[in-house]
Amino acid sequence: MTNHSGRVAIIGSGPSALYVLWHILQRLDQLQQHTSKITQIIVFEKDVQFGTGMPYNPRTTDRYNICNISSEELPKLTGTFANWLQTCQPLQLHAWNIEPDDIRADETYCRIALGQYFHEQWNLIVSRLRNANVTVIEHPLTQITDVIDDPARFEIKLIDSRGYTYDCDRLVIATGHAFGNNDIPECKYFQSPWPIQKLLPEVGTFYNFKVGTLGASLSAFDVITSLAHRHGRFLTSNQRTTFKRHPEATGFGIVMHDLFGWLPHLQYEQRQPFRDIYRHTSRQDVFSLLDEKGFLQLQDYFNSICRPALIKAFQRDARPEVVEKLKHPEFTIDDFVTQMTSEHTYSDPFAGMRQELKPATRSVQQDRPIHWKEVLDDLMYTLNFHAELLSAEDHLHFHAVVMPFLMNVIAALPLRSAKILLALHEAGCLELVVGSARVVGHEDEQTLVEVEHDCTTHSDRFKMFVDCSGQSPLTLENYPFTSLRQSGRVRSARVPFHDSSAPHDLKDSDRDRLLPGDPPCLELAGIDVDAFYRLRDLQGTPNPRIHDIAFPHTTGLRPYSYGLQACNDTAAILVSSWCHPQSPSADTAQSLSQASTIYDQI
């Protein structure tokens, strides 16, 4: 690529963009020695504050919403989150429900506090870049609505919502979460919980009815904690938390709906708080598993890489019964999911959570790691960065069988949050309904919900209902930059089938995702990028000027890429690729093979 003036633009300023700036700063000497030399960074933020990101912004979240990541798990910036909290004034800490004398690196805290930390880190990093003679221009309250790529001039034009235009030579799209706005306020139906302020009652008023949520995810727990604190008090005595409803909120309650009736696993102690792409394997070992057609088969990955690592983990956990099962070659990845799911399946999920709270507390307080969970997280993190090597058949299987289990195991619920849920349930304010729930209509200012379970169907009505199932998968038609789509500079994510006859066996629900070709491909969520997050055009050729690292855009090819550690690693991969410019290869395996040399370094 020819970079005329070294102008880099970044759309969005959340944690992904923050870590991009951090890695630019760390590699600035290298970058300035290449054609990738950076002289100017232009950042566009649709909100007013830089560095915060939607989940940590006081305009979207609440002081009662807790991070599920501690300071020791946060990727390095100029200083740690725990040390930064130590510098905050007591009044500020109290506003975040943090006791000044109880700040620890292994504890989780208010998300707004983490957002303020990110904001101050942003300012420090920007200041250091400016001191290194890099011009950083910030455009707050500026939403980029279109991107026009001009490959002949090696230039990109950005257009904002007011019609103003900006030029750059390289673009990083880091727009983060973008939830729909199809709320129906008169029925108190909300397509997402965000911003959470829209759900809260006016001061002095109460919801004397049951609130429904679709999903029992961490987002649902944010809704639960925010509403519960407005309808009563939590009291702690002898390490047990109880909930007392406000006298004027006797009718308040919350009903969660979950397909399997699962509550997430609880926070656990870890030996290595940071995920590592190649902790339990190597790039050579992964690529040696590719079959004659160039695919990494899911079961082969489990057999050769997961099985030995999990055996060692369960030996450390003193679980010989699982070790023996894993030693048998016929024990498949599906068998493993079934085995471990059965240990977390209870007729009463709240009783199960109460039962699991004691060992989880011992794990955290006494530094007793639960090795198998940590190792599984690492193994799936590795697979995430090689997922484009999986066939369409394996992608379908992974999403149907493995992902629901993983999100239940790894989306670890902080122990404080678990105690809040149990207190609400014991107070008769929280219940969990099992089954496939869907909204079927709205009438009389209520939302009608239908639930199917065990071949039976029942209906319910809610005066308030919140969809907490997460961001819907992005389709190409919803990609926010029209000109890129219309000019063929971007295409939907896709993976080929291993067996050309496999499309004939697709479920009806998956048949519209079939893309014709030789071989036929399965359309995935999001857009197509190569291993360096360069946009692929209609022919599959990577664009050397435009990178997209927004997780909702890349979730199809990076299905297990989530959280702040993934933000950091993605940024490291991106910036490292600028230090050693890559050829625009359309071959997936070749692109990934080049990128994996970077994986070894981060």
XYZ file of C-alpha atoms in Angstrom:
602
model
C 0.000 0.000 0.000
C 1.134 3.537 -0.734
C 0.422 5.754 2.271
C 0.703 9.375 1.084
C 0.403 11.314 4.332
C 0.021 8.791 7.123
C -3.539 9.757 8.042
C -5.339 7.064 10.034
C -9.023 7.467 10.886
C -10.839 5.499 13.594
C -14.625 5.369 13.754
C -15.553 4.865 17.410
C -13.546 5.436 20.570
C -14.530 2.556 22.853
C -12.135 -0.056 24.285
C -11.256 -1.521 20.856
C -10.146 1.907 19.618
C -8.432 2.598 22.940
C -6.296 -0.518 22.562
C -5.533 0.381 18.932
C -4.082 3.699 20.144
C -2.201 1.880 22.896
C -0.569 -0.538 20.461
C 0.235 2.266 18.015
C 2.017 4.018 20.884
C 3.898 0.829 21.828
C 5.027 0.233 18.227
C 5.468 3.811 17.104
C 9.199 3.474 16.410
C 8.566 0.435 14.192
C 5.667 2.065 12.395
C 7.641 5.205 11.600
C 10.292 3.122 9.838
C 7.821 1.659 7.319
C 5.469 2.910 4.653
C 2.901 2.594 7.450
C 4.292 5.738 9.049
C 1.563 7.528 11.016
C 1.537 11.305 11.194
C -2.114 11.933 12.035
C -4.881 10.025 13.825
C -8.465 11.246 13.452
C -11.065 9.775 15.833
C -14.830 10.083 15.438
C -17.074 9.503 18.454
C -20.857 9.811 18.278
C -21.008 10.464 22.035
C -19.300 13.215 23.971
C -16.721 11.192 25.933
C -13.766 9.350 24.381
C -12.472 5.960 25.492
C -15.505 4.835 27.445
C -17.497 2.556 25.160
C -21.199 1.763 25.404
C -21.095 -0.843 28.219
C -19.164 1.526 30.506
C -20.821 4.835 29.690
C -22.878 6.571 32.429
C -25.344 7.582 29.701
C -26.122 3.928 28.920
C -25.376 1.893 32.046
C -26.049 2.206 35.764
C -24.057 2.460 38.996
C -25.454 -0.915 40.058
C -24.233 -2.729 36.936
C -21.090 -4.706 37.790
C -18.188 -5.690 35.504
C -17.577 -9.396 35.075
C -13.837 -8.761 34.734
C -11.439 -7.765 37.497
C -8.449 -5.440 37.384
C -5.991 -8.351 37.175
C -7.809 -9.627 34.062
C -7.667 -6.292 32.212
C -5.041 -5.967 29.463
C -2.241 -3.595 30.281
C -2.542 0.145 29.695
C -0.553 2.961 31.331
C -1.635 1.789 34.792
C -3.946 -0.789 36.350
C -7.618 -0.247 37.127
C -7.113 -1.156 40.815
C -4.243 1.322 41.209
C -6.318 4.005 39.502
C -9.210 3.380 41.904
C -6.803 3.939 44.779
C -6.254 7.497 43.512
C -9.963 8.364 43.409
C -11.621 10.489 46.076
C -13.787 8.670 48.671
C -16.923 10.541 47.592
C -16.418 9.416 44.020
C -15.850 5.819 45.112
C -19.009 5.831 47.221
C -20.961 7.031 44.176
C -19.767 3.836 42.480
C -20.627 1.679 45.530
C -16.924 1.059 46.198
C -15.461 1.076 49.697
C -12.094 2.907 49.694
C -10.521 0.324 52.034
C -11.715 -2.661 50.007
C -10.060 -2.156 46.618
C -8.422 -5.327 45.309
C -7.017 -6.404 41.952
C -9.129 -9.583 41.941
C -12.470 -7.878 42.669
C -15.093 -6.664 40.195
C -16.555 -3.178 40.373
C -19.100 -0.791 38.892
C -18.930 -0.546 35.100
C -19.195 3.246 35.192
C -15.990 3.333 37.246
C -14.241 1.216 34.614
C -15.536 3.575 31.930
C -14.032 6.570 33.723
C -10.730 4.704 34.000
C -10.800 4.024 30.247
C -11.572 7.698 29.561
C -8.586 8.865 31.595
C -6.360 6.218 29.984
C -7.494 7.518 26.587
C -6.420 11.051 27.512
C -3.024 9.841 28.760
C -2.330 7.796 25.618
C -3.428 10.637 23.327
C -1.137 12.999 25.228
C 1.822 10.617 24.785
C 1.110 10.253 21.063
C 1.025 14.022 20.675
C 4.322 14.299 22.571
C 5.744 11.841 20.016
C 4.748 14.247 17.206
C 1.646 12.364 16.106
C -1.281 14.702 15.524
C -4.443 13.361 17.178
C -7.698 15.052 16.187
C -10.853 14.177 18.132
C -14.339 14.732 16.769
C -16.920 14.260 19.555
C -20.661 14.125 18.830
C -19.808 13.096 15.257
C -21.426 10.066 13.678
C -19.906 8.783 10.443
C -22.747 7.618 8.220
C -20.906 6.622 5.045
C -17.490 5.583 3.769
C -16.298 5.960 0.158
C -13.184 4.065 -0.855
C -11.071 5.412 -3.743
C -8.422 2.747 -4.474
C -7.047 4.646 -7.479
C -5.969 7.506 -5.214
C -5.301 5.307 -2.164
C -7.753 7.514 -0.316
C -10.893 7.091 1.783
C -13.610 9.697 2.247
C -15.767 9.727 5.376
C -19.120 11.486 5.548
C -20.838 12.390 8.820
C -24.521 12.851 9.622
C -24.289 16.595 8.903
C -22.789 16.044 5.443
C -19.253 17.085 6.396
C -16.462 15.084 4.743
C -13.061 13.940 5.978
C -10.162 12.263 4.139
C -7.789 9.575 5.343
C -5.401 6.972 3.964
C -6.285 4.100 6.278
C -9.488 3.433 8.200
C -10.249 1.375 11.300
C -13.941 0.708 11.955
C -14.419 0.191 15.707
C -18.069 1.130 16.151
C -18.818 -1.442 18.868
C -22.361 -2.344 19.879
C -25.319 -0.943 17.947
C -28.686 -2.033 19.287
C -31.957 -1.554 17.458
C -34.423 1.183 18.293
C -37.674 -0.696 17.727
C -38.933 -0.083 21.255
C -42.668 0.331 21.861
C -42.671 2.710 24.846
C -46.449 2.749 25.276
C -46.317 -1.008 25.989
C -43.024 -0.739 27.846
C -41.534 -3.163 25.336
C -37.791 -2.644 24.823
C -35.770 -4.329 22.081
C -32.656 -4.041 24.248
C -31.899 -2.842 27.783
C -29.720 0.019 26.536
C -29.614 2.759 27.565
C -30.777 1.263 30.822
C -32.139 4.598 32.030
C -35.178 4.128 29.780
C -36.244 1.167 31.927
C -36.093 2.900 35.291
C -39.186 4.229 37.090
C -39.404 7.881 37.987
C -38.126 8.693 41.458
C -40.800 7.885 44.026
C -42.776 5.584 41.719
C -42.722 1.796 41.564
C -43.529 -1.021 39.151
C -46.198 -3.002 40.983
C -46.245 -5.723 38.353
C -43.997 -8.426 36.975
C -41.338 -7.386 34.475
C -40.382 -9.974 31.846
C -36.966 -10.490 30.290
C -36.051 -12.555 27.252
C -32.884 -14.317 28.307
C -31.110 -15.032 31.585
C -27.846 -13.479 30.430
C -25.543 -10.970 32.090
C -27.579 -8.243 30.366
C -30.709 -9.591 32.048
C -28.923 -9.388 35.378
C -28.099 -5.742 34.687
C -31.821 -5.100 34.270
C -32.598 -7.072 37.420
C -30.080 -5.276 39.637
C -30.993 -1.812 38.339
C -34.719 -2.357 38.890
C -34.314 -4.175 42.204
C -32.348 -1.327 43.765
C -35.235 1.021 42.878
C -37.806 -1.251 44.538
C -36.177 -2.233 47.800
C -32.991 -2.740 49.796
C -30.359 -5.458 49.981
C -29.176 -6.336 53.476
C -26.159 -8.465 54.388
C -25.855 -10.346 57.667
C -23.543 -13.272 58.448
C -22.380 -13.229 54.807
C -25.928 -13.838 53.580
C -27.722 -11.269 51.428
C -31.464 -10.681 51.694
C -33.848 -8.376 49.855
C -36.573 -6.289 51.435
C -39.145 -4.778 49.106
C -40.197 -1.169 49.504
C -43.590 -0.983 51.241
C -45.067 0.600 48.116
C -43.602 -2.056 45.770
C -45.310 -5.190 47.048
C -46.341 -6.221 43.510
C -42.866 -5.875 41.995
C -41.245 -8.956 40.450
C -39.154 -10.132 37.487
C -39.624 -13.182 35.268
C -36.648 -14.372 33.188
C -37.147 -16.641 30.172
C -34.383 -19.009 29.104
C -34.531 -21.777 26.511
C -32.706 -24.321 28.695
C -33.551 -22.944 32.127
C -29.876 -22.274 32.818
C -28.308 -19.708 35.073
C -24.651 -18.992 34.252
C -21.735 -20.547 36.069
C -20.184 -18.438 38.814
C -16.944 -16.510 38.978
C -13.944 -18.769 39.636
C -10.263 -18.413 40.475
C -7.800 -18.642 37.576
C -4.113 -19.514 37.422
C -3.635 -17.370 34.326
C -6.098 -14.447 34.178
C -5.209 -13.649 30.563
C -6.269 -15.765 27.614
C -3.449 -16.921 25.367
C -4.056 -17.937 21.757
C -1.328 -20.588 21.804
C -1.126 -21.576 25.484
C -2.020 -25.254 24.921
C -0.825 -25.693 21.360
C 1.232 -24.014 18.654
C 0.525 -22.585 15.252
C 2.395 -25.519 13.713
C 0.219 -28.038 15.537
C -2.991 -26.298 14.495
C -2.053 -26.107 10.826
C -0.838 -29.716 10.854
C -4.466 -30.736 11.511
C -5.756 -29.337 8.216
C -7.243 -32.121 6.091
C -6.739 -32.701 2.375
C -9.323 -30.032 1.561
C -7.705 -27.439 3.848
C -10.290 -27.636 6.649
C -9.727 -27.780 10.390
C -12.350 -30.285 11.535
C -13.935 -29.553 14.905
C -13.651 -33.118 16.187
C -9.992 -33.303 15.123
C -9.321 -30.096 17.045
C -11.009 -31.607 20.100
C -9.122 -34.895 19.790
C -5.633 -33.544 19.182
C -5.574 -30.272 21.114
C -8.491 -30.087 23.560
C -8.468 -33.654 24.866
C -4.869 -33.745 26.250
C -5.166 -30.246 27.736
C -8.499 -31.063 29.393
C -7.156 -34.340 30.785
C -4.369 -32.436 32.554
C -6.869 -29.848 33.806
C -9.274 -32.401 35.260
C -6.345 -34.233 36.884
C -5.451 -30.980 38.662
C -9.091 -30.621 39.679
C -9.072 -34.176 41.093
C -11.836 -35.308 38.732
C -10.702 -38.851 37.766
C -14.141 -39.841 36.432
C -13.969 -37.171 33.719
C -10.324 -37.981 32.996
C -11.249 -41.600 32.318
C -13.982 -40.591 29.892
C -11.669 -38.204 28.047
C -9.100 -40.975 27.632
C -11.531 -42.923 25.458
C -11.282 -41.849 21.785
C -15.010 -42.379 21.244
C -15.782 -39.668 23.834
C -16.592 -36.792 21.467
C -16.896 -33.056 21.914
C -20.678 -33.536 22.051
C -20.245 -36.090 24.824
C -18.071 -33.632 26.727
C -20.703 -30.885 26.415
C -23.419 -33.298 27.585
C -21.309 -34.503 30.522
C -20.451 -31.052 31.846
C -23.908 -29.620 31.150
C -25.507 -32.379 33.229
C -23.455 -31.248 36.240
C -24.975 -27.792 35.982
C -28.563 -28.781 35.231
C -30.956 -28.544 38.160
C -34.695 -28.961 38.530
C -34.462 -25.737 40.546
C -31.727 -23.548 39.011
C -31.698 -21.182 41.993
C -31.129 -24.081 44.392
C -28.335 -25.149 42.048
C -26.787 -21.685 42.159
C -26.993 -21.691 45.962
C -25.287 -25.097 45.959
C -22.514 -23.882 43.626
C -21.966 -20.650 45.553
C -19.987 -22.314 48.348
C -17.308 -23.988 46.168
C -17.138 -20.901 43.950
C -16.540 -18.718 47.010
C -13.827 -21.084 48.247
C -12.232 -21.015 44.796
C -11.994 -17.215 44.800
C -11.221 -16.566 48.479
C -8.709 -19.393 48.898
C -7.048 -19.074 45.465
C -8.219 -22.505 44.325
C -8.404 -22.471 40.525
C -11.034 -24.454 38.645
C -8.620 -25.604 35.990
C -10.992 -27.173 33.459
C -13.035 -23.999 33.006
C -9.940 -21.885 32.518
C -8.387 -24.372 30.077
C -11.633 -24.675 28.124
C -11.778 -20.897 27.805
C -8.227 -20.863 26.448
C -8.944 -23.674 23.992
C -12.030 -21.975 22.603
C -10.144 -18.677 22.412
C -7.554 -20.450 20.255
C -10.279 -21.903 18.057
C -11.865 -18.479 17.699
C -8.799 -17.092 15.934
C -8.795 -20.046 13.518
C -12.561 -20.393 13.023
C -12.433 -19.499 9.321
C -10.730 -22.860 8.799
C -13.835 -24.700 10.025
C -16.263 -25.971 7.412
C -19.832 -24.761 7.128
C -20.977 -28.048 8.677
C -18.775 -27.455 11.723
C -19.880 -23.831 12.075
C -23.495 -24.971 12.231
C -22.624 -27.653 14.767
C -20.500 -25.313 16.873
C -23.310 -22.757 17.159
C -26.004 -25.339 17.823
C -24.195 -27.476 20.403
C -21.007 -25.885 21.712
C -21.680 -22.143 21.910
C -24.743 -22.304 24.227
C -22.700 -24.421 26.627
C -19.665 -22.127 26.426
C -21.608 -18.951 27.051
C -23.182 -20.564 30.091
C -19.826 -21.735 31.467
C -17.536 -18.852 30.602
C -19.892 -15.871 31.069
C -18.958 -16.091 34.734
C -21.334 -14.283 37.068
C -19.626 -12.278 39.841
C -20.340 -13.737 43.272
C -21.942 -10.495 44.445
C -24.372 -10.651 41.539
C -25.217 -14.265 42.367
C -26.053 -13.294 45.942
C -28.355 -10.566 44.647
C -30.196 -13.012 42.390
C -30.617 -15.523 45.189
C -31.871 -12.849 47.580
C -34.458 -11.690 45.044
C -35.620 -15.238 44.385
C -35.946 -16.021 48.084
C -37.947 -12.818 48.524
C -40.386 -14.014 45.841
C -39.296 -11.299 43.395
C -37.486 -13.360 40.751
C -38.353 -16.487 38.806
C -37.047 -18.349 35.764
C -39.306 -19.823 33.076
C -37.881 -22.616 30.898
C -38.648 -22.785 27.200
C -38.500 -21.036 23.858
C -40.101 -17.633 24.435
C -41.160 -15.274 21.674
C -43.068 -12.026 21.542
C -46.290 -12.574 19.577
C -47.887 -9.144 19.832
C -48.790 -6.061 21.828
C -52.217 -4.984 23.020
C -53.788 -3.015 25.860
C -50.329 -1.545 26.582
C -48.968 -5.023 27.286
C -46.591 -7.438 25.552
C -47.883 -10.896 24.716
C -45.326 -13.687 25.122
C -45.688 -17.318 24.056
C -43.490 -20.023 25.595
C -42.986 -23.527 24.164
C -41.527 -26.270 26.345
C -41.815 -30.057 26.279
C -44.369 -29.970 23.439
C -46.646 -27.627 25.399
C -47.362 -23.948 24.877
C -48.507 -21.294 27.298
C -48.950 -17.534 27.011
C -48.362 -14.626 29.348
C -48.746 -10.855 29.364
C -46.305 -8.316 30.707
C -46.749 -4.626 31.412
C -43.011 -4.355 30.772
C -40.826 -6.697 28.720
C -37.106 -6.348 27.896
C -35.278 -8.329 25.219
C -31.932 -9.254 26.816
C -30.934 -11.835 24.216
C -28.083 -9.683 22.930
C -27.377 -7.886 19.700
C -28.964 -9.478 16.656
C -26.507 -10.814 14.064
C -25.561 -8.182 11.508
C -26.614 -8.794 7.930
C -24.900 -7.258 4.923
C -28.033 -5.196 4.245
C -27.642 -3.627 7.700
C -23.970 -2.781 7.320
C -23.889 0.902 8.277
C -21.796 2.235 5.361
C -23.912 2.132 2.222
C -21.269 3.126 -0.320
C -18.951 0.295 0.705
C -21.792 -2.152 0.267
C -23.051 -0.752 -3.040
C -19.576 -0.571 -4.559
C -18.843 -4.195 -3.711
C -16.056 -3.273 -1.277
C -17.644 -5.466 1.401
C -19.443 -8.807 1.352
C -21.129 -11.068 3.873
C -19.012 -13.516 5.871
C -19.044 -17.047 4.516
C -17.376 -20.445 4.832
C -17.459 -23.322 2.299
C -19.051 -26.695 2.929
C -16.740 -29.655 3.322
C -19.181 -31.953 1.556
C -20.761 -30.465 -1.570
C -23.898 -32.530 -0.926
C -24.315 -31.204 2.633
C -26.507 -28.226 1.603
C -29.245 -30.697 0.629
C -29.543 -31.649 4.306
C -29.837 -28.109 5.650
C -32.702 -27.268 7.971
C -35.299 -24.971 6.473
C -34.180 -22.221 8.852
C -30.637 -22.405 7.420
C -31.529 -22.870 3.755
C -31.722 -19.129 3.039
C -28.091 -18.839 4.201
C -26.848 -20.991 1.334
C -24.588 -19.133 -1.098
C -24.167 -20.835 -4.489
C -20.721 -21.513 -5.857
C -18.095 -24.165 -6.235
C -17.925 -25.200 -3.493
C -21.214 -23.872 -2.045
C -20.849 -21.663 1.022
C -22.812 -20.916 4.166
C -23.484 -17.248 4.841
C -22.459 -16.316 8.378
C -23.424 -13.378 10.528
C -21.558 -10.161 9.862
C -19.146 -9.224 7.124
C -16.125 -10.927 5.622
C -12.668 -9.930 6.818
C -9.310 -11.629 6.529
C -7.121 -12.595 9.484
C -5.804 -9.004 9.689
C -9.389 -7.649 9.800
C -9.132 -6.192 6.295
C -12.478 -5.974 4.517
C -12.908 -8.506 1.723
C -14.625 -7.363 -1.465
C -17.062 -9.353 -3.614
C -14.170 -11.355 -5.086
C -12.716 -12.066 -1.646
C -9.708 -9.774 -2.086
C -8.681 -7.966 1.129
C -8.747 -4.180 1.140
C -5.336 -2.917 2.349
C -6.838 0.411 3.460
C -9.930 -0.529 5.488
C -10.046 -2.686 8.619
C -13.164 -3.577 10.613
C -12.667 -4.715 14.212
C -16.219 -4.107 15.472
C -17.184 -7.389 17.153
C -20.825 -7.288 15.962
C -19.474 -7.024 12.394
C -16.988 -9.910 12.701
C -18.930 -12.302 14.943
C -19.515 -14.773 12.104
C -15.810 -15.465 11.572
C -14.841 -14.796 15.196
C -17.685 -16.491 17.113
C -15.898 -16.600 20.465
C -14.206 -13.196 20.244
C -15.596 -11.192 23.119
C -14.512 -9.116 26.055
C -11.724 -6.682 26.722
C -8.924 -9.201 26.265
C -10.170 -9.836 22.744
C -10.250 -6.054 22.168
C -6.599 -5.913 23.120
C -5.504 -8.919 21.060
C -7.449 -7.774 18.009
C -5.803 -4.352 18.228
C -2.384 -5.976 18.617
C -2.920 -8.124 15.518
C -4.075 -5.113 13.526
C -1.228 -2.760 14.483
C 1.417 -5.498 14.191
C 0.269 -6.139 10.627
C 1.000 -2.487 9.816
C 4.570 -2.927 11.017
C 5.020 -5.752 8.508
C 2.630 -5.047 5.608
C 0.940 -8.183 4.272
C 0.119 -9.172 0.721
C -3.586 -8.876 -0.223
C -4.151 -12.643 -0.454
C -7.655 -13.930 -1.142
C -6.679 -17.356 0.202
C -8.084 -17.836 3.707
C -5.495 -20.355 4.927
C -2.589 -18.286 3.569
C -3.890 -15.121 5.225
C -4.352 -16.921 8.525
C -0.948 -18.575 8.298
C 0.652 -15.127 7.990
C -1.442 -13.713 10.834
C -0.665 -16.623 13.123
C 2.970 -15.530 13.255
C 1.617 -12.445 15.024
C -0.470 -14.627 17.352
C 2.829 -16.129 18.549
C 4.020 -12.680 19.624
C 1.047 -11.346 21.604
